[in-house]
Coordinates of N, CA and C in Angstrom, one line a residue:
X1 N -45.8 -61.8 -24.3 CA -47.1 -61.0 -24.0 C -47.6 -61.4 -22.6
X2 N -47.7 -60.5 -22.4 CA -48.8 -60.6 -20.7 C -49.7 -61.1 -20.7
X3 N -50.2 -62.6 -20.0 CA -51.6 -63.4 -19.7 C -51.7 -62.9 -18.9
X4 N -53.5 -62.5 -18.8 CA -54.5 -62.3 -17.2 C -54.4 -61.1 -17.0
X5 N -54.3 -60.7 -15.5 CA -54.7 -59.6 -14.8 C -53.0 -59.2 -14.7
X6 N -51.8 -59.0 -14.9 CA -50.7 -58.6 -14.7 C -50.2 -57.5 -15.1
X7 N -49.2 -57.0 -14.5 CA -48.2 -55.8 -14.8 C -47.6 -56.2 -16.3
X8 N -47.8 -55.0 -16.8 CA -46.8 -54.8 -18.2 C -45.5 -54.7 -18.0
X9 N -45.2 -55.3 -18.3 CA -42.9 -55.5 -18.4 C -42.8 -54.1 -18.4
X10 N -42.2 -53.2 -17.6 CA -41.4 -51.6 -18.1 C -40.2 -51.7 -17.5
X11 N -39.1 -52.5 -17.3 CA -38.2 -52.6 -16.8 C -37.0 -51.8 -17.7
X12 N -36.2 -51.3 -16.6 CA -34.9 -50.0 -17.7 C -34.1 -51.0 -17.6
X13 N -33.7 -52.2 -18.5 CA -32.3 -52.3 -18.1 C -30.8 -52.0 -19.4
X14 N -30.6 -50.8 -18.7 CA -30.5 -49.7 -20.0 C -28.8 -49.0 -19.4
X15 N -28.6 -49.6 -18.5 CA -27.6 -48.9 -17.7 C -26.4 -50.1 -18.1
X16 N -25.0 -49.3 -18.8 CA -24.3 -50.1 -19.1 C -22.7 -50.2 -18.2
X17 N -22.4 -51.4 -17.6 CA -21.8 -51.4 -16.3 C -19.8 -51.6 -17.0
X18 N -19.9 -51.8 -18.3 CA -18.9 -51.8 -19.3 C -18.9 -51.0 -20.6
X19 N -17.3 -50.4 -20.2 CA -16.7 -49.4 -20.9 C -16.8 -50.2 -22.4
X20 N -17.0 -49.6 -23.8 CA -17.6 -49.9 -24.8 C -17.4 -48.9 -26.0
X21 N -17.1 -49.3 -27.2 CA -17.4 -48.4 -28.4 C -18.3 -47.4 -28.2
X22 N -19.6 -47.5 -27.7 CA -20.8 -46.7 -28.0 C -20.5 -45.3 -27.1
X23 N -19.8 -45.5 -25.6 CA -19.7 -44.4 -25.1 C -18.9 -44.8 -23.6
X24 N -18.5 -43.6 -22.6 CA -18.0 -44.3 -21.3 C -18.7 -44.8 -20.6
X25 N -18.0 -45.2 -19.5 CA -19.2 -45.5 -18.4 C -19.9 -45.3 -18.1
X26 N -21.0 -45.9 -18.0 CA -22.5 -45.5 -17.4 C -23.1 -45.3 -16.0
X27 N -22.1 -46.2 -15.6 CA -22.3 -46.4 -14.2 C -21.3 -45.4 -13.0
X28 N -21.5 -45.1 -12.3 CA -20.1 -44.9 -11.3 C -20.4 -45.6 -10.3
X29 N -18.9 -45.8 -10.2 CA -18.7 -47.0 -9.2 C -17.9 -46.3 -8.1
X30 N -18.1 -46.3 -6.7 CA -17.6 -46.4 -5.5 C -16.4 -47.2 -4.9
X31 N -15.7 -47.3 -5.7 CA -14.9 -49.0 -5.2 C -13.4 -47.7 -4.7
X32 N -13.6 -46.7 -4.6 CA -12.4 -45.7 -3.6 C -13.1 -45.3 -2.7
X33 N -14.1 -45.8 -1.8 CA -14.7 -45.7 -0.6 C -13.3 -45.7 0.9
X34 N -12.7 -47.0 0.6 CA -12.3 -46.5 1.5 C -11.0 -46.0 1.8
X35 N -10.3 -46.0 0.4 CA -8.9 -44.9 0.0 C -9.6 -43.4 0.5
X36 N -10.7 -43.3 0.4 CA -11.2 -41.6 0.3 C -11.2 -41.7 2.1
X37 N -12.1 -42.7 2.8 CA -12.1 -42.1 3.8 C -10.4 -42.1 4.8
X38 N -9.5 -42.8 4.4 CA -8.2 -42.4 4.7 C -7.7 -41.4 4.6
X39 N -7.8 -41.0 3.7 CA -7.4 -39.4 3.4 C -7.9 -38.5 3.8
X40 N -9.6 -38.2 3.8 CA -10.1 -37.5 4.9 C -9.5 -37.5 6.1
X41 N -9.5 -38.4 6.9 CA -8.6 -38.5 8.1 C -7.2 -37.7 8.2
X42 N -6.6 -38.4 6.6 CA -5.3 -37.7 6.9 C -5.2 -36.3 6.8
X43 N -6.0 -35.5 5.8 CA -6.3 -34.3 5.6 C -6.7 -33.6 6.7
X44 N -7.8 -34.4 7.7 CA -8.4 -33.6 9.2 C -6.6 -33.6 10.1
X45 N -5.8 -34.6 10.1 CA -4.7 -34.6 10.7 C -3.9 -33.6 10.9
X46 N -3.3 -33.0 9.2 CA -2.7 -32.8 8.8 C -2.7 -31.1 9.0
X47 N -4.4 -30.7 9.1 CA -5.2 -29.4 9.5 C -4.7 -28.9 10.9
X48 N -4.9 -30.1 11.4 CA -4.9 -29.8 13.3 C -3.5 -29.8 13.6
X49 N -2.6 -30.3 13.0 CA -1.0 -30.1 13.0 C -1.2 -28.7 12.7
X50 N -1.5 -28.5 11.3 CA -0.7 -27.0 11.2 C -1.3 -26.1 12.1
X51 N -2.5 -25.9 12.0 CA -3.3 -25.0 12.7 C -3.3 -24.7 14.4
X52 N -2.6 -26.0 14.8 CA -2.1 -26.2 17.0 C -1.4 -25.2 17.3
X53 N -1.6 -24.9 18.3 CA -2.5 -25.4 19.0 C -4.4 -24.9 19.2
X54 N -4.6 -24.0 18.1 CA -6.0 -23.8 17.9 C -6.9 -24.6 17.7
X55 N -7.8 -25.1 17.8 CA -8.8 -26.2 18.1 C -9.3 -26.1 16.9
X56 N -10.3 -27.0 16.1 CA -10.3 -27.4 15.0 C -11.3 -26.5 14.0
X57 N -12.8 -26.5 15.4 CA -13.9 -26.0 15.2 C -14.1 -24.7 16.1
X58 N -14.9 -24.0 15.4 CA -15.3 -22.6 15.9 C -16.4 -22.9 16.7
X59 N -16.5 -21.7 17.5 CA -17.3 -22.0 18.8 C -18.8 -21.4 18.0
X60 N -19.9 -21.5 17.8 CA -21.4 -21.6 17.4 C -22.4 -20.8 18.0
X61 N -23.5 -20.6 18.1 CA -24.2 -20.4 19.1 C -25.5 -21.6 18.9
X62 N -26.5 -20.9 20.4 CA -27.8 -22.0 20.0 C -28.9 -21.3 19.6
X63 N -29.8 -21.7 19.3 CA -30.3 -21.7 18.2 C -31.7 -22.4 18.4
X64 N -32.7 -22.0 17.7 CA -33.8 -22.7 18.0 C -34.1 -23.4 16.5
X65 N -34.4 -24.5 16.4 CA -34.8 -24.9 14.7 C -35.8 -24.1 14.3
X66 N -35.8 -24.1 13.1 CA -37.2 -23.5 12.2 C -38.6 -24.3 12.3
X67 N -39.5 -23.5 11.8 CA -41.2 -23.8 12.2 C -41.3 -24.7 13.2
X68 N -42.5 -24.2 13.0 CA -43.5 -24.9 14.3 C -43.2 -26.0 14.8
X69 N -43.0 -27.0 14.1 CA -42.6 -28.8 14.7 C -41.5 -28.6 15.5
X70 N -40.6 -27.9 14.8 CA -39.6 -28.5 15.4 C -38.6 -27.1 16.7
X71 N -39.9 -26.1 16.8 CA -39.2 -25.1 17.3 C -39.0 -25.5 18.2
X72 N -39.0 -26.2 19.5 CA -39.1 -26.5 20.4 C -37.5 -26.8 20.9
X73 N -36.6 -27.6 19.7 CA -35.6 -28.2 19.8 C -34.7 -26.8 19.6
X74 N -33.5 -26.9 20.4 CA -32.0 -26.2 20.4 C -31.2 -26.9 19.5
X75 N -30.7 -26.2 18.7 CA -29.0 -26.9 18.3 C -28.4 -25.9 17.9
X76 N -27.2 -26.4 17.6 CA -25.9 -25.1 17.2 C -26.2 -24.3 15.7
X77 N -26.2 -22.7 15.7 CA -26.5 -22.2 14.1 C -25.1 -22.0 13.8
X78 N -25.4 -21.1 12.3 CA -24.1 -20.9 11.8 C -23.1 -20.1 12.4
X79 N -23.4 -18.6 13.2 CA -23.1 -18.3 13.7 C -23.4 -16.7 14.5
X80 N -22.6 -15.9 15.5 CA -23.0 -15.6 16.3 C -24.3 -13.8 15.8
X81 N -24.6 -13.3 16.2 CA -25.0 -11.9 15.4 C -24.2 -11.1 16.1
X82 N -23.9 -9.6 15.3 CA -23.4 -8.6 15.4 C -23.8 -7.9 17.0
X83 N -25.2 -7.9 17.5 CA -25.8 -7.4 18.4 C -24.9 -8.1 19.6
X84 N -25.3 -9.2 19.4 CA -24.6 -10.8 20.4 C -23.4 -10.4 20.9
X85 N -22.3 -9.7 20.0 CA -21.3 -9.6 20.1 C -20.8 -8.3 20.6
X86 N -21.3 -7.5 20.3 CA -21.2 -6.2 20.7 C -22.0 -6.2 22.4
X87 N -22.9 -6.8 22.7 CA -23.2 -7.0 24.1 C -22.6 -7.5 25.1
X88 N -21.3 -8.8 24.4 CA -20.4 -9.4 24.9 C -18.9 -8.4 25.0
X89 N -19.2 -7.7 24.2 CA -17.5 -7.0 24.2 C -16.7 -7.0 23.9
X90 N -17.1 -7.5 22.1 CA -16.4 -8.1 21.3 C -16.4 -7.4 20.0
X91 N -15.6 -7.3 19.2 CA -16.0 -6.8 17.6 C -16.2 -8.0 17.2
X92 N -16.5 -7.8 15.5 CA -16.3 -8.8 14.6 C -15.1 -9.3 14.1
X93 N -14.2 -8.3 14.3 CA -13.2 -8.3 13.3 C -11.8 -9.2 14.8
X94 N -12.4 -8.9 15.9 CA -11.5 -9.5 16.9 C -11.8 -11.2 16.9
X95 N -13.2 -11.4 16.9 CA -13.8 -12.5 17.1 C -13.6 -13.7 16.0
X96 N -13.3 -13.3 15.0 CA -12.7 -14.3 13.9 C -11.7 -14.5 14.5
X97 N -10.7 -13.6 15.1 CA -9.1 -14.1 15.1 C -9.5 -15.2 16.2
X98 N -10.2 -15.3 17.0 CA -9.8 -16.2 18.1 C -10.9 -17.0 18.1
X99 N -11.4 -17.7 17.0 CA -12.5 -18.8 16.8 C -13.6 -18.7 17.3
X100 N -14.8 -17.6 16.7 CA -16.1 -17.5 16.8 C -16.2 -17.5 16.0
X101 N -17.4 -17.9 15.1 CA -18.3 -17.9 14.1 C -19.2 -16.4 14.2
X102 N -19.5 -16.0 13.1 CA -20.2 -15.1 13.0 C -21.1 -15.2 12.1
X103 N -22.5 -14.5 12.0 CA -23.7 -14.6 11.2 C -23.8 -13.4 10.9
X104 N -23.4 -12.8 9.9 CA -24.0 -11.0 9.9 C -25.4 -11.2 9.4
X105 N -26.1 -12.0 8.8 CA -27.2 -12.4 8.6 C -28.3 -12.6 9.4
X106 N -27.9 -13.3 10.2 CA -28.9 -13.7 11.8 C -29.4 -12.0 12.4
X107 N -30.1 -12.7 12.9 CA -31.3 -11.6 14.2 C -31.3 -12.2 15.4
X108 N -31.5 -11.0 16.0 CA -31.9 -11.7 17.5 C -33.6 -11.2 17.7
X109 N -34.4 -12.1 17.9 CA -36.0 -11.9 17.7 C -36.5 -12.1 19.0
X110 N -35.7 -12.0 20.0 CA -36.3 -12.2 21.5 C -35.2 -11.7 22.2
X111 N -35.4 -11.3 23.7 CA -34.6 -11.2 24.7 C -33.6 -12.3 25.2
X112 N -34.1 -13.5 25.0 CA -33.9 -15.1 25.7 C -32.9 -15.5 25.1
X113 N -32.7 -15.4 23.7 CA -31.5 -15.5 22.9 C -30.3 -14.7 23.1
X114 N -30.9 -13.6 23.3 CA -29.7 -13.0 23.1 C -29.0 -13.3 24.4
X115 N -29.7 -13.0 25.7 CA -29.0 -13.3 26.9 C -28.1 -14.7 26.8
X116 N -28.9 -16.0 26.2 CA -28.7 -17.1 26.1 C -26.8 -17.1 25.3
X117 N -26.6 -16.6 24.3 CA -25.7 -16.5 23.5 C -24.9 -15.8 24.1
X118 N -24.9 -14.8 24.8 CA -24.0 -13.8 25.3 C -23.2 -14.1 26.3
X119 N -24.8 -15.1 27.5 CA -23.6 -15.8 28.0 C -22.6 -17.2 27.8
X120 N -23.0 -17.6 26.8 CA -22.3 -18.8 25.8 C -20.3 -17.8 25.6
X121 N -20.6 -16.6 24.7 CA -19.6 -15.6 24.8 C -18.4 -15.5 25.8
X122 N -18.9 -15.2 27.3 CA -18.7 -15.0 28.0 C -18.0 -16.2 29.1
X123 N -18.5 -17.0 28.6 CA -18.1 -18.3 29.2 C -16.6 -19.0 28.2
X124 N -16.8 -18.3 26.9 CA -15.8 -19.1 26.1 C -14.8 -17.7 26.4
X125 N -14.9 -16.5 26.9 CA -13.8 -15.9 27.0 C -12.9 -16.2 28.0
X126 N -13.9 -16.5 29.5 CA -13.3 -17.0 30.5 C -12.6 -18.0 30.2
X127 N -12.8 -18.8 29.5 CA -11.1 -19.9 29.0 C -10.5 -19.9 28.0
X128 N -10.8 -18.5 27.6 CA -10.1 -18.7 26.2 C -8.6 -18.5 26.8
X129 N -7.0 -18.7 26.1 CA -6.1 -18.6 26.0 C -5.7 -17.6 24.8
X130 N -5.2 -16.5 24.9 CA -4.8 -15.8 23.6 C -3.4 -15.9 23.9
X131 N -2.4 -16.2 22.7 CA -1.2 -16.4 22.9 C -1.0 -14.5 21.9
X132 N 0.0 -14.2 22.0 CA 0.8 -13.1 21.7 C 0.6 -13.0 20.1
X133 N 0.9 -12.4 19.5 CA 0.8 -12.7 17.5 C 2.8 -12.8 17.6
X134 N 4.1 -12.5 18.3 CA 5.2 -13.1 18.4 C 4.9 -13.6 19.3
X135 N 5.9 -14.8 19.2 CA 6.2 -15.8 20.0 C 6.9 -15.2 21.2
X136 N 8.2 -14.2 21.0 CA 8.8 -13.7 21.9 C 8.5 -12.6 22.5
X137 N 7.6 -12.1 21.8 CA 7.2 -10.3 22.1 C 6.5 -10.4 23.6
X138 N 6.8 -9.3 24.3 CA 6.2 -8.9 25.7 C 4.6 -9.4 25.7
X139 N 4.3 -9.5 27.0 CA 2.3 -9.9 27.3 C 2.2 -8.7 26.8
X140 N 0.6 -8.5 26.3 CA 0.1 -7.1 26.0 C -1.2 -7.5 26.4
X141 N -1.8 -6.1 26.9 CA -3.1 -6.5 27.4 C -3.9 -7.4 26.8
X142 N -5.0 -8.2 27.0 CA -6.0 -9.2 26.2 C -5.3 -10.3 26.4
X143 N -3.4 -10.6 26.0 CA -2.9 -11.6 25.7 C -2.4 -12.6 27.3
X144 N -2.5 -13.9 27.4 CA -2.8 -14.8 28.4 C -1.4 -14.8 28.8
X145 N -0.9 -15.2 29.8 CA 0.2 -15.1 30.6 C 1.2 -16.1 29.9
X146 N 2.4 -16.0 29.9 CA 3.6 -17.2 29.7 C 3.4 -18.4 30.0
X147 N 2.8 -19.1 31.3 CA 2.5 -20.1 32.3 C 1.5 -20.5 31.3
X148 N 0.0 -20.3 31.1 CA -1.2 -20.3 30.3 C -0.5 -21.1 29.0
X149 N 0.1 -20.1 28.1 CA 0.3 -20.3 26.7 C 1.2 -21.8 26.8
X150 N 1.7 -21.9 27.9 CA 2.9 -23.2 27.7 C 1.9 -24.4 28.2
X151 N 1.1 -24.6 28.7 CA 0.3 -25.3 29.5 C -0.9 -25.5 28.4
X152 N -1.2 -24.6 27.6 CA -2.2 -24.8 26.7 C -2.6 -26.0 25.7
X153 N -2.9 -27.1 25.2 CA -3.2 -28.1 24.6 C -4.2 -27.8 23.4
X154 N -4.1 -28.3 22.4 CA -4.9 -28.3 21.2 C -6.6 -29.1 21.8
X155 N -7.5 -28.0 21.5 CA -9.1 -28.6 22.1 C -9.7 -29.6 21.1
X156 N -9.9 -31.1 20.9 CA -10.8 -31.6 19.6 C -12.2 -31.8 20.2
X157 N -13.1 -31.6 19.1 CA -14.4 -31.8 19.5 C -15.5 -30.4 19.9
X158 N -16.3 -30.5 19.8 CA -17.3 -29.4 19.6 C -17.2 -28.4 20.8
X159 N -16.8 -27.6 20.7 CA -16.4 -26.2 21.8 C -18.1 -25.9 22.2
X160 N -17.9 -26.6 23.7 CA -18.9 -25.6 24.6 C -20.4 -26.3 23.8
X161 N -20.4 -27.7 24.2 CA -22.0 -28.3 23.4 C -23.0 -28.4 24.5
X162 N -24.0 -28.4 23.6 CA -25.1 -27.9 23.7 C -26.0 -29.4 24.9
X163 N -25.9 -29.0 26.6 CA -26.4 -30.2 27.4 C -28.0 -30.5 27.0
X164 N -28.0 -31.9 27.0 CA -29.7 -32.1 26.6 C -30.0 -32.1 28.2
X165 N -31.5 -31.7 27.9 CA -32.6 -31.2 29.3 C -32.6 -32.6 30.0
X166 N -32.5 -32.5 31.1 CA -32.6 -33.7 32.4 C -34.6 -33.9 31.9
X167 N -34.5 -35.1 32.0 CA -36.1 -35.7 31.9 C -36.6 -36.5 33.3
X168 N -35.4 -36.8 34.1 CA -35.8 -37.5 35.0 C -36.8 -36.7 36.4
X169 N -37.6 -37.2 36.8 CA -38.3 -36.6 37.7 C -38.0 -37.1 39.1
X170 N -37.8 -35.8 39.9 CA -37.3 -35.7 41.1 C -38.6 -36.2 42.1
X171 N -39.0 -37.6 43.0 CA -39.7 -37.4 43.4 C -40.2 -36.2 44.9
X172 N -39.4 -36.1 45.3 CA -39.6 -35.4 46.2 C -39.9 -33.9 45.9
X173 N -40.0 -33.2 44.2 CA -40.5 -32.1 44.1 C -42.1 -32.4 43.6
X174 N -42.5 -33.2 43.5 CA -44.2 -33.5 42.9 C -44.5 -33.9 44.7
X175 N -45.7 -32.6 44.9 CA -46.7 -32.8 45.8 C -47.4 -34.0 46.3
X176 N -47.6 -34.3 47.7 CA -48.3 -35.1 47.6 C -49.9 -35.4 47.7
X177 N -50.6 -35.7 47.3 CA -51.8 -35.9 47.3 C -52.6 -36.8 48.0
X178 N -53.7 -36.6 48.8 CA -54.5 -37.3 49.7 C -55.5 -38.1 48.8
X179 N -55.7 -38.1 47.7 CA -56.7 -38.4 47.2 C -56.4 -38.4 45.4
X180 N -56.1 -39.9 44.8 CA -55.6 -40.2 43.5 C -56.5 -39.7 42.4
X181 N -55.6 -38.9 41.6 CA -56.1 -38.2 40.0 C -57.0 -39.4 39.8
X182 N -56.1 -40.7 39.2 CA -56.2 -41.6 38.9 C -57.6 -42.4 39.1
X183 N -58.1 -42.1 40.6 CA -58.8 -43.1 41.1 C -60.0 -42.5 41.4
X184 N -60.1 -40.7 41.4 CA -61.1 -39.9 41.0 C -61.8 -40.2 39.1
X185 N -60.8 -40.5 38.5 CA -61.0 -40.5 36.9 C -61.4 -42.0 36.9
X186 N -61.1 -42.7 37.5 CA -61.5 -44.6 37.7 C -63.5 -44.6 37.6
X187 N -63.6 -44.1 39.2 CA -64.4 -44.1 39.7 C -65.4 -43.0 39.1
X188 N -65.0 -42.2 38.4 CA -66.1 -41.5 37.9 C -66.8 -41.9 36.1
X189 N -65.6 -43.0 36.3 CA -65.6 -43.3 34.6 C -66.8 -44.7 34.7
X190 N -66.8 -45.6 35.9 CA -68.0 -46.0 36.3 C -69.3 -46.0 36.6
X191 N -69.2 -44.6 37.5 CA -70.3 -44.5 38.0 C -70.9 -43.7 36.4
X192 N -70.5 -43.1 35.9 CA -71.5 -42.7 34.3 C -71.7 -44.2 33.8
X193 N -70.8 -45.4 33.7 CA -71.2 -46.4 33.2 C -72.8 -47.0 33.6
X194 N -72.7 -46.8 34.8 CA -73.7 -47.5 35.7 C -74.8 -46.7 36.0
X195 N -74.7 -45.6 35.6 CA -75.9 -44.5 35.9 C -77.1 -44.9 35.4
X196 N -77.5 -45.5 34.2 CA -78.8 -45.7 33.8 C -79.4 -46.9 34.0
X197 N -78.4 -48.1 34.6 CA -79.2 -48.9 35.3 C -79.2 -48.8 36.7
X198 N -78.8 -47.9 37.5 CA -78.9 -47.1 39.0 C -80.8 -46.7 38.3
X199 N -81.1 -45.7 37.7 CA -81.9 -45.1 37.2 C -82.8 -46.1 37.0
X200 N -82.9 -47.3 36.0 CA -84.1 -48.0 35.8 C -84.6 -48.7 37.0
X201 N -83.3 -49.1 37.8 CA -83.4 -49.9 39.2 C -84.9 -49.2 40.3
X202 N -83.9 -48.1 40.3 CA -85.1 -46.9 40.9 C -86.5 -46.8 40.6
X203 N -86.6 -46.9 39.1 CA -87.9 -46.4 38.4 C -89.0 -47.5 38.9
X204 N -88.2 -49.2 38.7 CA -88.7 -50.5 39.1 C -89.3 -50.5 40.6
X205 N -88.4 -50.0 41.7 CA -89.1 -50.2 42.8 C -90.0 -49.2 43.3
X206 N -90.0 -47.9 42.1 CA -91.5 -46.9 42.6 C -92.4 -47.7 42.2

């Protein structure tokens, strides 16, 4: 029984960590943590073999986060809109084959985006490599040269990411000033201090 001012016992210990008549285990246990992340590995391996020389991940667009807090920030969405692509010179149905993401769902709700994305497009066509669908068959238009296709290397890591904004301040683009913010906000933040015994001083010597 509880003496004084204290908490009432409600403790669960109700969770059974051994296999038993009554039923299985109660608990799960984690103890293939790190058999599983091996195999992840080998599974990501094993992807990027078959799939080479094609790169792992699909190219994205940017994106602005949702509401107000956090609209401010860019990162990569799911993928590109119909409009986007069609501005670029692209179908839908071309753009899968050679690793773009698509959004038939997405909008474009401003001008800024869309230009933004298009030339994201535009930039990933200028290096894209298309090899032939045979190996042997003649170039055909769209498809990259002989030299290109043999030189080409499997890409890992995020196609075309997203640079964070430079914060550093250049001093030589901030103006110079004759006369300190600072020292205008100093000086005026005293002289209100001091105003009403300026004032009684006055009153004293009339």
């Amino acid at each position: 029984m509880v003496k004084h001012n204290n908490i009432i016992p409600n403790i669960h210990c109700k969770k059974k960590y051994c296999e038993s008549s009554r039923g299985p285990l109660k608990v799960k246990l984690s103890l293939n943590q790190a058999g599983k992340k091996k195999s992840r590995r080998l599974a990501r391996a094993a992807k990027a073999a078959a799939i080479a020389p094609r790169p792992l991940q699909l190219l994205r667009p940017a994106v602005q986060c949702p509401t107000q807090r956090y609209s401010a920030k860019t990162r990569l969405g799911k993928g590109f809109t119909l409009e986007e692509l069609k501005a670029a010179g692209l179908t839908a149905r071309y753009a899968r084959t050679v690793g773009i993401a698509i959004d038939h769902r997405r909008t474009n709700k401003c001008a800024e985006s869309l230009a933004k994305n298009v030339a994201r497009l535009e930039e990933y066509k200028s290096k894209l490599i298309v090899f032939p669908k045979k190996r042997l068959s003649k170039v055909k238009s769209g498809d990259s040269s002989r030299e290109e296709c043999k030189a080409a290397t499997q890409f890992t890591g995020t196609i075309l990411p997203l640079g964070k904004p430079a914060h550093e301040v250049v001093m030589a683009d901030v103006p110079e000033q004759e006369v300190s913010a600072y020292t205008q906000m100093r000086v005026a933040r005293q002289e209100t201090r001091i105003a009403g015994y300026r004032k009684s001083v006055a009153n004293r010597k009339e």
